[in-house]
Tab-separated table of C-alpha atoms and ligand atoms in Angstrom:
chain	number	residue	atom	x	y	z
A	23	MET	CA	-58.618	48.659	5.773
A	24	LEU	CA	-57.307	49.108	2.597
A	25	ALA	CA	-55.493	51.948	3.640
A	26	GLN	CA	-54.700	50.542	6.495
A	27	LEU	CA	-52.339	47.863	5.224
A	28	ASP	CA	-50.122	50.548	3.268
A	29	THR	CA	-49.974	52.181	6.198
A	30	ILE	CA	-48.255	48.238	8.074
A	31	GLN	CA	-46.189	48.208	4.534
A	32	THR	CA	-44.740	51.833	4.775
A	33	GLU	CA	-43.943	51.552	8.825
A	34	ALA	CA	-42.814	47.768	8.166
A	35	LEU	CA	-40.289	49.184	4.700
A	36	ALA	CA	-38.781	51.449	7.001
A	37	ALA	CA	-38.520	49.160	9.891
A	38	ILE	CA	-36.593	47.055	7.837
A	39	ALA	CA	-34.068	49.993	6.088
A	40	GLY	CA	-33.348	50.730	9.067
A	41	ILE	CA	-31.827	46.438	10.472
A	42	THR	CA	-28.258	46.397	11.592
A	43	ASP	CA	-28.309	43.288	12.804
A	44	GLU	CA	-29.306	39.824	12.690
A	45	ALA	CA	-31.259	40.534	16.699
A	46	SER	CA	-33.585	43.899	14.926
A	47	LEU	CA	-34.154	41.120	11.820
A	48	GLU	CA	-35.885	38.666	13.913
A	49	GLU	CA	-37.682	41.875	16.066
A	50	VAL	CA	-38.843	43.353	13.055
A	51	ARG	CA	-40.162	40.104	11.661
A	52	ILE	CA	-42.084	39.368	14.874
A	53	ALA	CA	-43.574	42.498	15.383
A	54	PHE	CA	-45.308	42.245	11.500
A	55	LEU	CA	-45.392	38.949	10.642
A	56	GLY	CA	-44.993	36.841	13.689
A	57	LYS	CA	-48.525	35.558	15.868
A	58	LYS	CA	-49.363	39.012	17.539
A	59	GLY	CA	-47.683	40.973	14.337
A	60	SER	CA	-49.442	44.178	12.955
A	61	LEU	CA	-49.654	42.450	9.570
A	62	THR	CA	-51.313	39.118	10.972
A	63	ALA	CA	-54.019	41.346	13.209
A	64	ALA	CA	-55.484	42.828	9.720
A	65	ALA	CA	-55.519	39.451	8.027
A	66	ALA	CA	-57.494	38.237	10.710
A	67	GLY	CA	-60.080	41.753	10.240
A	68	MET	CA	-61.003	40.008	6.911
A	69	ARG	CA	-64.075	38.193	8.035
A	70	ASP	CA	-65.021	41.949	8.673
A	71	VAL	CA	-64.889	42.530	5.018
A	72	PRO	CA	-68.100	42.784	3.428
A	73	ALA	CA	-67.256	40.130	0.706
A	74	ASP	CA	-68.294	42.367	-2.632
A	75	GLN	CA	-64.234	43.371	-0.932
A	76	LYS	CA	-63.197	40.992	-0.164
A	77	LYS	CA	-61.899	40.714	-3.423
A	78	ASP	CA	-59.455	42.999	-3.495
A	79	VAL	CA	-58.563	43.308	-0.109
A	80	GLY	CA	-56.891	40.182	0.187
A	81	GLN	CA	-55.180	40.815	-3.303
A	82	LYS	CA	-53.717	43.801	-1.215
A	83	LEU	CA	-53.162	41.958	1.793
A	84	ASN	CA	-50.676	39.181	0.206
A	85	GLU	CA	-48.946	42.398	-1.795
A	86	VAL	CA	-48.336	43.670	1.267
A	87	ARG	CA	-46.772	39.979	2.454
A	88	GLU	CA	-45.005	39.738	-0.096
A	89	ALA	CA	-43.637	43.376	0.451
A	90	ILE	CA	-42.369	42.636	3.643
A	91	THR	CA	-40.847	39.581	3.804
A	92	SER	CA	-39.107	39.813	0.285
A	93	ALA	CA	-37.810	42.839	1.918
A	94	LEU	CA	-36.827	41.189	4.974
A	95	GLU	CA	-34.841	38.106	2.700
A	96	THR	CA	-32.702	41.113	0.992
A	97	THR	CA	-31.606	42.598	4.061
A	98	SER	CA	-31.285	39.071	5.428
A	99	ALA	CA	-28.797	38.398	2.773
A	100	ASP	CA	-26.794	41.486	3.084
A	101	LEU	CA	-26.270	41.256	6.792
A	102	THR	CA	-24.516	36.894	6.181
A	103	ALA	CA	-22.773	38.907	3.167
A	104	LYS	CA	-21.019	41.321	5.318
A	105	LYS	CA	-20.509	39.288	8.155
A	106	ASP	CA	-18.374	37.021	5.410
A	107	ALA	CA	-16.811	40.317	4.300
A	108	ALA	CA	-15.670	40.767	7.422
A	109	ALA	CA	-14.317	37.191	8.109
A	110	PHE	CA	-12.445	36.903	4.594
A	111	ALA	CA	-11.052	40.802	5.918
A	112	SER	CA	-8.191	39.557	7.183
A	113	ILE	CA	-7.004	36.816	5.060
A	114	ASP	CA	-5.034	36.778	1.566
A	115	PRO	CA	-7.130	34.650	-0.444
A	116	THR	CA	-4.397	34.793	-2.956
A	117	LEU	CA	-1.975	33.392	-1.652
A	118	PRO	CA	-0.654	30.358	-2.348
A	119	SER	CA	-1.447	27.349	0.152
A	120	ARG	CA	1.629	25.519	2.506
A	121	PRO	CA	2.939	23.021	1.295
A	122	LEU	CA	1.571	19.263	2.908
A	123	PRO	CA	3.618	17.379	4.397
A	124	LYS	CA	5.517	14.699	1.858
A	125	GLY	CA	5.703	11.309	2.460
A	126	GLY	CA	8.018	8.605	0.900
A	127	LEU	CA	9.143	5.335	0.562
A	128	HIS	CA	9.525	2.280	2.969
A	129	PRO	CA	12.612	1.321	3.072
A	130	LEU	CA	11.570	-2.132	2.060
A	131	SER	CA	9.998	-1.131	-1.245
A	132	LEU	CA	13.927	1.334	-1.348
A	133	VAL	CA	15.546	-1.644	-1.265
A	134	LEU	CA	12.926	-3.600	-3.944
A	135	ASP	CA	13.036	-1.213	-6.019
A	136	GLU	CA	17.254	-0.602	-5.891
A	137	ALA	CA	17.304	-4.688	-6.745
A	138	VAL	CA	15.217	-5.114	-9.212
A	139	LYS	CA	17.108	-2.672	-11.412
A	140	VAL	CA	20.449	-4.347	-11.049
A	141	LEU	CA	18.756	-6.989	-12.084
A	142	ARG	CA	16.568	-6.444	-15.236
A	143	ARG	CA	19.570	-4.464	-17.232
A	144	MET	CA	21.137	-8.156	-16.617
A	145	GLY	CA	18.329	-9.437	-18.056
A	146	PHE	CA	15.891	-11.138	-15.699
A	147	ALA	CA	12.466	-10.199	-16.683
A	148	LEU	CA	9.832	-10.100	-13.816
A	149	ALA	CA	7.608	-12.758	-12.612
A	150	GLU	CA	5.270	-14.060	-9.775
A	151	GLY	CA	3.165	-16.213	-8.328
A	152	PRO	CA	0.223	-17.088	-5.362
A	153	GLU	CA	0.737	-16.305	-1.821
A	154	ILE	CA	-1.869	-18.421	-1.164
A	155	GLU	CA	-0.224	-22.265	-3.077
A	156	THR	CA	-0.060	-26.114	-3.325
A	157	GLU	CA	2.240	-28.213	-1.777
A	158	TRP	CA	3.338	-29.352	-5.102
A	159	HIS	CA	4.558	-26.230	-5.985
A	160	CYS	CA	5.299	-25.157	-2.209
A	161	PHE	CA	7.636	-28.670	-1.737
A	162	ASP	CA	6.702	-31.932	-3.999
A	163	ALA	CA	7.775	-30.432	-7.322
A	164	LEU	CA	10.513	-28.898	-5.600
A	165	ASN	CA	11.617	-32.267	-4.990
A	166	THR	CA	11.246	-31.034	-1.040
A	167	PRO	CA	8.932	-35.092	0.351
A	168	ALA	CA	6.281	-35.354	2.178
A	169	ASP	CA	8.768	-36.034	5.765
A	170	HIS	CA	10.768	-32.623	5.719
A	171	PRO	CA	10.080	-31.123	8.201
A	172	ALA	CA	9.965	-27.257	6.276
A	173	ARG	CA	6.712	-28.792	5.356
A	174	ASN	CA	5.337	-29.644	9.459
A	175	GLU	CA	2.847	-28.027	10.438
A	176	SER	CA	4.791	-26.054	13.321
A	177	ASP	CA	6.517	-24.172	10.319
A	178	THR	CA	3.726	-23.602	7.649
A	179	PHE	CA	0.484	-22.046	8.337
A	180	TYR	CA	-1.928	-24.648	6.175
A	181	PHE	CA	-5.291	-24.131	4.855
A	182	GLU	CA	-8.170	-26.708	5.699
A	183	ASN	CA	-7.912	-26.925	2.163
A	184	GLY	CA	-4.782	-28.935	2.002
A	185	LYS	CA	-3.164	-25.409	0.604
A	186	LEU	CA	-0.665	-22.502	2.822
A	187	LEU	CA	0.427	-19.682	2.568
A	188	ARG	CA	4.388	-20.014	0.816
A	189	THR	CA	7.368	-21.258	2.798
A	190	HIS	CA	9.423	-19.108	0.046
A	191	THR	CA	9.472	-17.667	-2.878
A	192	SER	CA	10.820	-20.694	-5.085
A	193	SER	CA	6.712	-21.584	-5.519
A	194	VAL	CA	7.473	-19.136	-8.429
A	195	GLN	CA	10.251	-21.348	-10.588
A	196	ILE	CA	7.893	-23.983	-10.554
A	197	ARG	CA	5.222	-21.755	-11.517
A	198	THR	CA	7.574	-19.765	-14.471
A	199	MET	CA	8.642	-23.570	-15.907
A	200	GLU	CA	4.906	-24.910	-16.086
A	201	LYS	CA	4.294	-22.041	-18.679
A	202	GLU	CA	7.928	-20.807	-19.988
A	203	VAL	CA	10.277	-22.626	-22.350
A	204	PRO	CA	14.665	-22.470	-21.581
A	205	PRO	CA	15.520	-19.933	-21.660
A	206	VAL	CA	14.229	-19.147	-18.487
A	207	ARG	CA	15.459	-15.908	-16.671
A	208	ILE	CA	13.262	-14.369	-14.303
A	209	ILE	CA	12.955	-12.753	-10.567
A	210	ALA	CA	10.093	-13.022	-8.190
A	211	PRO	CA	9.756	-10.638	-5.291
A	212	GLY	CA	6.747	-11.189	-3.171
A	213	SER	CA	5.532	-12.321	0.207
A	214	ALA	CA	6.617	-15.641	1.906
A	215	PHE	CA	4.945	-16.809	5.271
A	216	ARG	CA	6.751	-19.219	7.993
A	217	ARG	CA	5.899	-20.140	12.202
A	218	ASP	CA	9.287	-18.622	13.080
A	219	GLU	CA	9.668	-17.395	16.265
A	220	ILE	CA	9.887	-14.164	16.157
A	221	ASP	CA	13.299	-11.615	17.009
A	222	ALA	CA	15.660	-9.584	15.509
A	223	THR	CA	16.465	-11.564	12.378
A	224	HIS	CA	13.074	-13.480	11.899
A	225	LEU	CA	10.374	-12.311	11.564
A	226	SER	CA	6.447	-14.773	10.145
A	227	ALA	CA	5.561	-12.849	7.264
A	228	PHE	CA	8.963	-11.957	5.548
A	229	HIS	CA	9.858	-11.172	2.149
A	230	GLN	CA	11.890	-12.966	-0.629
A	231	LEU	CA	13.015	-11.964	-3.999
A	232	GLU	CA	14.237	-15.369	-5.999
A	233	GLY	CA	15.679	-15.760	-9.126
A	234	LEU	CA	16.259	-18.846	-11.779
A	235	TYR	CA	18.222	-19.223	-14.722
A	236	VAL	CA	17.660	-21.640	-16.981
A	237	ASP	CA	19.413	-22.034	-20.554
A	238	GLN	CA	22.281	-24.928	-22.363
A	239	ARG	CA	25.359	-24.890	-20.140
A	240	VAL	CA	24.006	-22.541	-17.817
A	241	THR	CA	26.926	-23.213	-14.277
A	242	LEU	CA	27.692	-22.562	-11.077
A	243	ALA	CA	31.075	-19.800	-12.073
A	244	ASP	CA	27.780	-17.810	-13.309
A	245	LEU	CA	25.517	-18.480	-10.815
A	246	LYS	CA	28.304	-16.802	-8.070
A	247	GLY	CA	29.089	-14.042	-10.682
A	248	THR	CA	25.619	-13.185	-10.710
A	249	LEU	CA	25.670	-12.873	-7.438
A	250	GLU	CA	28.377	-11.285	-7.108
A	251	TYR	CA	28.355	-8.539	-9.236
A	252	PHE	CA	24.298	-7.721	-7.522
A	253	PHE	CA	25.636	-7.760	-4.269
A	254	ARG	CA	28.571	-5.179	-5.444
A	255	GLU	CA	26.226	-2.606	-7.385
A	256	ILE	CA	23.575	-2.001	-4.410
A	257	PHE	CA	25.713	-2.596	-1.625
A	258	GLY	CA	28.975	-0.615	-3.412
A	259	SER	CA	32.524	-2.578	-4.015
A	260	LYS	CA	33.607	-3.034	-0.581
A	261	THR	CA	30.595	-4.771	0.658
A	262	GLU	CA	32.399	-7.907	2.519
A	263	PHE	CA	30.549	-11.880	0.940
A	264	ARG	CA	31.118	-15.290	1.420
A	265	PHE	CA	29.606	-18.309	-0.238
A	266	ARG	CA	29.575	-21.410	2.471
A	267	PRO	CA	28.219	-24.964	1.666
A	268	HIS	CA	24.162	-26.099	2.346
A	269	PHE	CA	21.899	-27.876	1.164
A	270	PHE	CA	18.907	-27.787	-0.618
A	271	PRO	CA	16.358	-30.173	-1.042
A	272	PHE	CA	16.088	-28.463	-4.988
A	273	THR	CA	19.420	-27.481	-5.663
A	274	GLU	CA	22.777	-29.374	-5.927
A	275	PRO	CA	25.168	-28.098	-4.494
A	276	SER	CA	23.309	-25.975	-2.821
A	277	PHE	CA	25.385	-22.449	-0.825
A	278	GLU	CA	24.281	-19.920	1.678
A	279	VAL	CA	25.930	-16.383	0.794
A	280	ASP	CA	26.113	-14.167	4.105
A	281	ILE	CA	27.157	-10.785	3.807
A	282	LYS	CA	28.723	-8.507	6.858
A	283	LEU	CA	26.168	-6.491	8.837
A	284	HIS	CA	27.727	-2.967	9.949
A	285	ALA	CA	24.826	-1.742	12.130
A	286	ALA	CA	25.552	1.570	13.887
A	287	GLY	CA	26.179	0.953	17.796
A	288	ARG	CA	26.501	-2.340	17.053
A	289	PRO	CA	29.580	-5.223	16.649
A	290	SER	CA	29.835	-6.369	12.934
A	291	LYS	CA	28.419	-9.579	11.777
A	292	TRP	CA	27.946	-11.909	8.784
A	293	ILE	CA	24.283	-12.245	8.421
A	294	GLU	CA	22.656	-15.042	6.037
A	295	ILE	CA	21.120	-12.851	3.156
A	296	ALA	CA	20.373	-15.976	0.425
A	297	GLY	CA	20.359	-19.202	-0.468
A	298	CYS	CA	21.439	-20.622	-4.239
A	299	GLY	CA	22.432	-23.317	-5.710
A	300	MET	CA	21.815	-25.550	-9.232
A	301	VAL	CA	18.880	-26.374	-10.417
A	302	ASP	CA	18.765	-30.079	-8.723
A	303	PRO	CA	17.708	-32.359	-11.897
A	304	ALA	CA	14.793	-34.098	-10.033
A	305	VAL	CA	13.066	-30.736	-10.362
A	306	PHE	CA	13.419	-30.710	-14.583
A	307	SER	CA	12.474	-34.003	-13.617
A	308	GLU	CA	8.856	-33.645	-11.762
A	309	VAL	CA	8.180	-30.266	-14.000
A	310	GLY	CA	8.761	-32.040	-17.219
A	311	ARG	CA	6.590	-34.575	-16.041
A	312	LYS	CA	4.339	-31.946	-14.911
A	313	ARG	CA	4.277	-30.177	-19.059
A	314	GLY	CA	4.034	-33.827	-20.499
A	315	ASP	CA	6.876	-32.525	-23.385
A	316	ALA	CA	10.897	-33.102	-22.677
A	317	ALA	CA	11.679	-28.922	-22.835
A	318	TYR	CA	13.986	-29.544	-19.618
A	319	ASP	CA	14.788	-32.790	-20.296
A	320	PRO	CA	17.660	-32.427	-17.439
A	321	ASP	CA	20.374	-33.946	-19.701
A	322	LYS	CA	19.951	-30.947	-21.431
A	323	VAL	CA	19.477	-27.742	-19.822
A	324	THR	CA	21.114	-27.040	-16.886
A	325	GLY	CA	19.877	-24.030	-14.202
A	326	PHE	CA	20.868	-21.832	-11.036
A	327	ALA	CA	18.681	-20.387	-8.037
A	328	PHE	CA	18.744	-18.128	-5.926
A	329	GLY	CA	16.589	-16.477	-3.430
A	330	MET	CA	17.508	-13.266	-1.242
A	331	GLY	CA	16.134	-12.321	1.921
A	332	LEU	CA	14.221	-8.677	1.397
A	333	ASP	CA	14.771	-7.270	4.469
A	334	ARG	CA	17.207	-8.841	6.044
A	335	LEU	CA	19.339	-6.495	2.877
A	336	ALA	CA	17.251	-3.622	3.767
A	337	MET	CA	19.127	-4.416	7.620
A	338	ILE	CA	22.473	-3.904	5.272
A	339	MET	CA	21.385	-1.491	2.988
A	340	TYR	CA	20.611	0.510	5.323
A	341	GLY	CA	22.419	-0.802	8.565
A	342	ILE	CA	19.220	-1.525	10.593
A	343	PRO	CA	19.750	-4.017	13.562
A	344	ASP	CA	16.478	-5.271	13.807
A	345	LEU	CA	13.963	-6.504	11.548
A	346	ARG	CA	11.173	-5.485	13.384
A	347	LEU	CA	11.710	-2.183	13.037
A	348	LEU	CA	10.840	-2.677	9.477
A	349	ILE	CA	6.648	-3.692	10.521
A	350	GLU	CA	6.328	-1.418	13.752
A	351	ASN	CA	5.479	1.546	11.663
A	352	ASP	CA	6.817	4.471	13.807
A	353	VAL	CA	7.368	7.865	11.845
A	354	ARG	CA	10.745	8.337	13.398
A	355	PHE	CA	12.607	5.331	12.095
A	356	LEU	CA	10.969	6.093	8.583
A	357	GLN	CA	11.093	9.421	8.829
A	358	GLN	CA	14.651	8.572	8.582
A	359	PHE	CA	13.949	7.358	4.669
A	360	ARG	CA	12.978	10.273	3.095
A	361	GLY	CA	13.975	11.451	-0.251
B	8	LIG	N1	13.646	-21.272	-1.228
B	8	LIG	C1	14.638	-20.765	-0.318
B	8	LIG	C2	15.287	-19.970	1.146
B	8	LIG	O1	13.395	-20.068	1.339
B	8	LIG	C3	15.635	-19.941	-0.561
B	8	LIG	C4	16.429	-20.948	-2.081
B	8	LIG	C5	16.212	-20.380	-3.274
B	8	LIG	C6	17.453	-21.973	-1.888
B	8	LIG	C7	16.490	-20.837	-4.499
B	8	LIG	C8	18.589	-22.825	-3.199
B	8	LIG	C9	17.574	-22.081	-4.446
B	8	LIG	O2	15.387	-20.817	2.631
């Protein structure tokens, strides 16, 4: 029996040495270790081995099985390594990888960065407030009474708890004055929401940039000078703009600002870009009532405020004919802004 096992081992190792591919490896494994393999048959002969030799024969059987198994494993690993080497032969792993296509900033982000840069240079600090706002911050404190059309269900997105998606960023004026004492000079970019009919110049979710300056003796000349400087800085000195008298409940006097839009292949036209005006004393009074101090005494402080449509700034900056292009995420459009 011991001699028979030696023979099986010698035969098996010789067969394994001749293996060249995975199919023959499997054949050899089955021939020796499979259910009908020669080693399996020899193991079945154990029951005829006399009791006093069982230990030696059993040990030998295990040694032979291990020798064959480990030779098979080594050969299998060699085969895999050879296959990998062949697969990599045509590849140079030391070459640098191909660059990924570069993304770019959305035109709105580009305009916002530019606007913030100019206004910060003029001394305005960034401020912010929540998009889900109370009616008091969005309307009452801004001298906008309960029967004002802007508060209508059909113009405004309300929640069941009485809060609403802010219809403008002017609520940040109030939030800032609640916290800070004059002089206050802030800008607040952010989203605003209205139940507007969507068209080339209106979206129901859009972006504004609010500005507020409160101090002693702030005048309309400061407002005009600030906005004129701003428009020239971001659109260039040839920009045409105009101030039109208008009405806002929270400023007096109030204006709307229009800028000439030159979009490729279309006739030039004025588009409204901002509302602005001198902060209404009623706003200071309401803020003072809420604060419970005289920091915003309407007899001592004055201020100006403005709110610009950022999406419309982007239209003018890049000659975009339709606001909807900004939200459709068509790469053919967006690619044009890749820096
Ligand atoms: N909040 C106004 C709007 O959304 C714009 C505005 C801001 C007007 C500040 C005056 C002062 O139309």
